[in-house]
Amino acid sequence: MEVKFMQSFDRLLNLEKEYKGKLEFAKEMNDEEKIIYYEGACEGLKVAMSAFAPYLIK
């Protein structure tokens, strides 16, 4: 159970890193649609990761 939990959290961290990179690229390209999409995706990942917080603090 704990291993799957950490794998899930790791996946969220990796997605956040990936989306932040794509967001920076979209900003460089001045692509408003993708900027909005990746900003929203990053915010959604923050919310998802905050759900893990009670389990990380032990």
PDB file of C-alpha atoms in Angstrom:
ATOM      1  CA  MET A   1       0.000   0.000   0.000  1.00  0.00           C
ATOM      2  CA  GLU A   2       2.729   2.454   0.993  1.00  0.00           C
ATOM      3  CA  VAL A   3       4.763   1.668  -2.126  1.00  0.00           C
ATOM      4  CA  LYS A   4       1.791   2.396  -4.405  1.00  0.00           C
ATOM      5  CA  PHE A   5       1.164   5.588  -2.462  1.00  0.00           C
ATOM      6  CA  MET A   6       4.716   6.815  -3.019  1.00  0.00           C
ATOM      7  CA  GLN A   7       4.601   5.776  -6.684  1.00  0.00           C
ATOM      8  CA  SER A   8       1.423   7.806  -7.135  1.00  0.00           C
ATOM      9  CA  PHE A   9       2.933  10.831  -5.428  1.00  0.00           C
ATOM     10  CA  ASP A  10       6.103  10.449  -7.492  1.00  0.00           C
ATOM     11  CA  ARG A  11       4.016  10.393 -10.668  1.00  0.00           C
ATOM     12  CA  LEU A  12       2.325  13.648  -9.642  1.00  0.00           C
ATOM     13  CA  LEU A  13       5.704  15.260  -9.017  1.00  0.00           C
ATOM     14  CA  ASN A  14       6.964  14.117 -12.414  1.00  0.00           C
ATOM     15  CA  LEU A  15       3.839  15.417 -14.137  1.00  0.00           C
ATOM     16  CA  GLU A  16       4.215  18.770 -12.401  1.00  0.00           C
ATOM     17  CA  LYS A  17       7.814  19.039 -13.581  1.00  0.00           C
ATOM     18  CA  GLU A  18       6.811  18.059 -17.124  1.00  0.00           C
ATOM     19  CA  TYR A  19       3.901  20.516 -17.248  1.00  0.00           C
ATOM     20  CA  LYS A  20       5.991  23.363 -15.852  1.00  0.00           C
ATOM     21  CA  GLY A  21       8.484  22.779 -18.660  1.00  0.00           C
ATOM     22  CA  LYS A  22       5.698  22.790 -21.232  1.00  0.00           C
ATOM     23  CA  LEU A  23       4.252  25.932 -19.647  1.00  0.00           C
ATOM     24  CA  GLU A  24       7.593  27.724 -19.972  1.00  0.00           C
ATOM     25  CA  PHE A  25       7.818  26.664 -23.617  1.00  0.00           C
ATOM     26  CA  ALA A  26       4.267  27.895 -24.266  1.00  0.00           C
ATOM     27  CA  LYS A  27       5.204  31.240 -22.690  1.00  0.00           C
ATOM     28  CA  GLU A  28       8.262  31.493 -24.933  1.00  0.00           C
ATOM     29  CA  MET A  29       6.074  30.751 -27.974  1.00  0.00           C
ATOM     30  CA  ASN A  30       3.432  33.183 -26.699  1.00  0.00           C
ATOM     31  CA  ASP A  31       0.712  30.512 -27.146  1.00  0.00           C
ATOM     32  CA  GLU A  32      -2.148  31.796 -24.956  1.00  0.00           C
ATOM     33  CA  GLU A  33      -4.263  28.645 -25.271  1.00  0.00           C
ATOM     34  CA  LYS A  34      -1.474  26.352 -24.087  1.00  0.00           C
ATOM     35  CA  ILE A  35      -0.437  28.802 -21.350  1.00  0.00           C
ATOM     36  CA  ILE A  36      -3.949  28.678 -19.917  1.00  0.00           C
ATOM     37  CA  TYR A  37      -4.080  24.890 -20.258  1.00  0.00           C
ATOM     38  CA  TYR A  38      -0.752  24.218 -18.528  1.00  0.00           C
ATOM     39  CA  GLU A  39      -1.345  26.813 -15.811  1.00  0.00           C
ATOM     40  CA  GLY A  40      -4.611  25.042 -15.017  1.00  0.00           C
ATOM     41  CA  ALA A  41      -2.937  21.644 -15.128  1.00  0.00           C
ATOM     42  CA  CYS A  42      -0.230  22.780 -12.708  1.00  0.00           C
ATOM     43  CA  GLU A  43      -2.847  24.160 -10.317  1.00  0.00           C
ATOM     44  CA  GLY A  44      -4.787  20.903 -10.520  1.00  0.00           C
ATOM     45  CA  LEU A  45      -1.663  18.921  -9.702  1.00  0.00           C
ATOM     46  CA  LYS A  46      -1.024  21.133  -6.663  1.00  0.00           C
ATOM     47  CA  VAL A  47      -4.520  20.350  -5.422  1.00  0.00           C
ATOM     48  CA  ALA A  48      -3.994  16.632  -6.034  1.00  0.00           C
ATOM     49  CA  MET A  49      -0.655  16.690  -4.207  1.00  0.00           C
ATOM     50  CA  SER A  50      -2.178  18.547  -1.256  1.00  0.00           C
ATOM     51  CA  ALA A  51      -4.462  15.548  -0.755  1.00  0.00           C
ATOM     52  CA  PHE A  52      -1.325  13.522  -0.011  1.00  0.00           C
ATOM     53  CA  ALA A  53      -0.082  15.977   2.634  1.00  0.00           C
ATOM     54  CA  PRO A  54      -1.726  14.332   5.673  1.00  0.00           C
ATOM     55  CA  TYR A  55      -0.090  11.025   4.750  1.00  0.00           C
ATOM     56  CA  LEU A  56       3.351  12.545   4.195  1.00  0.00           C
ATOM     57  CA  ILE A  57       3.452  14.180   7.626  1.00  0.00           C
ATOM     58  CA  LYS A  58       4.106  11.356  10.051  1.00  0.00           C
TER      59      LYS A  58
END
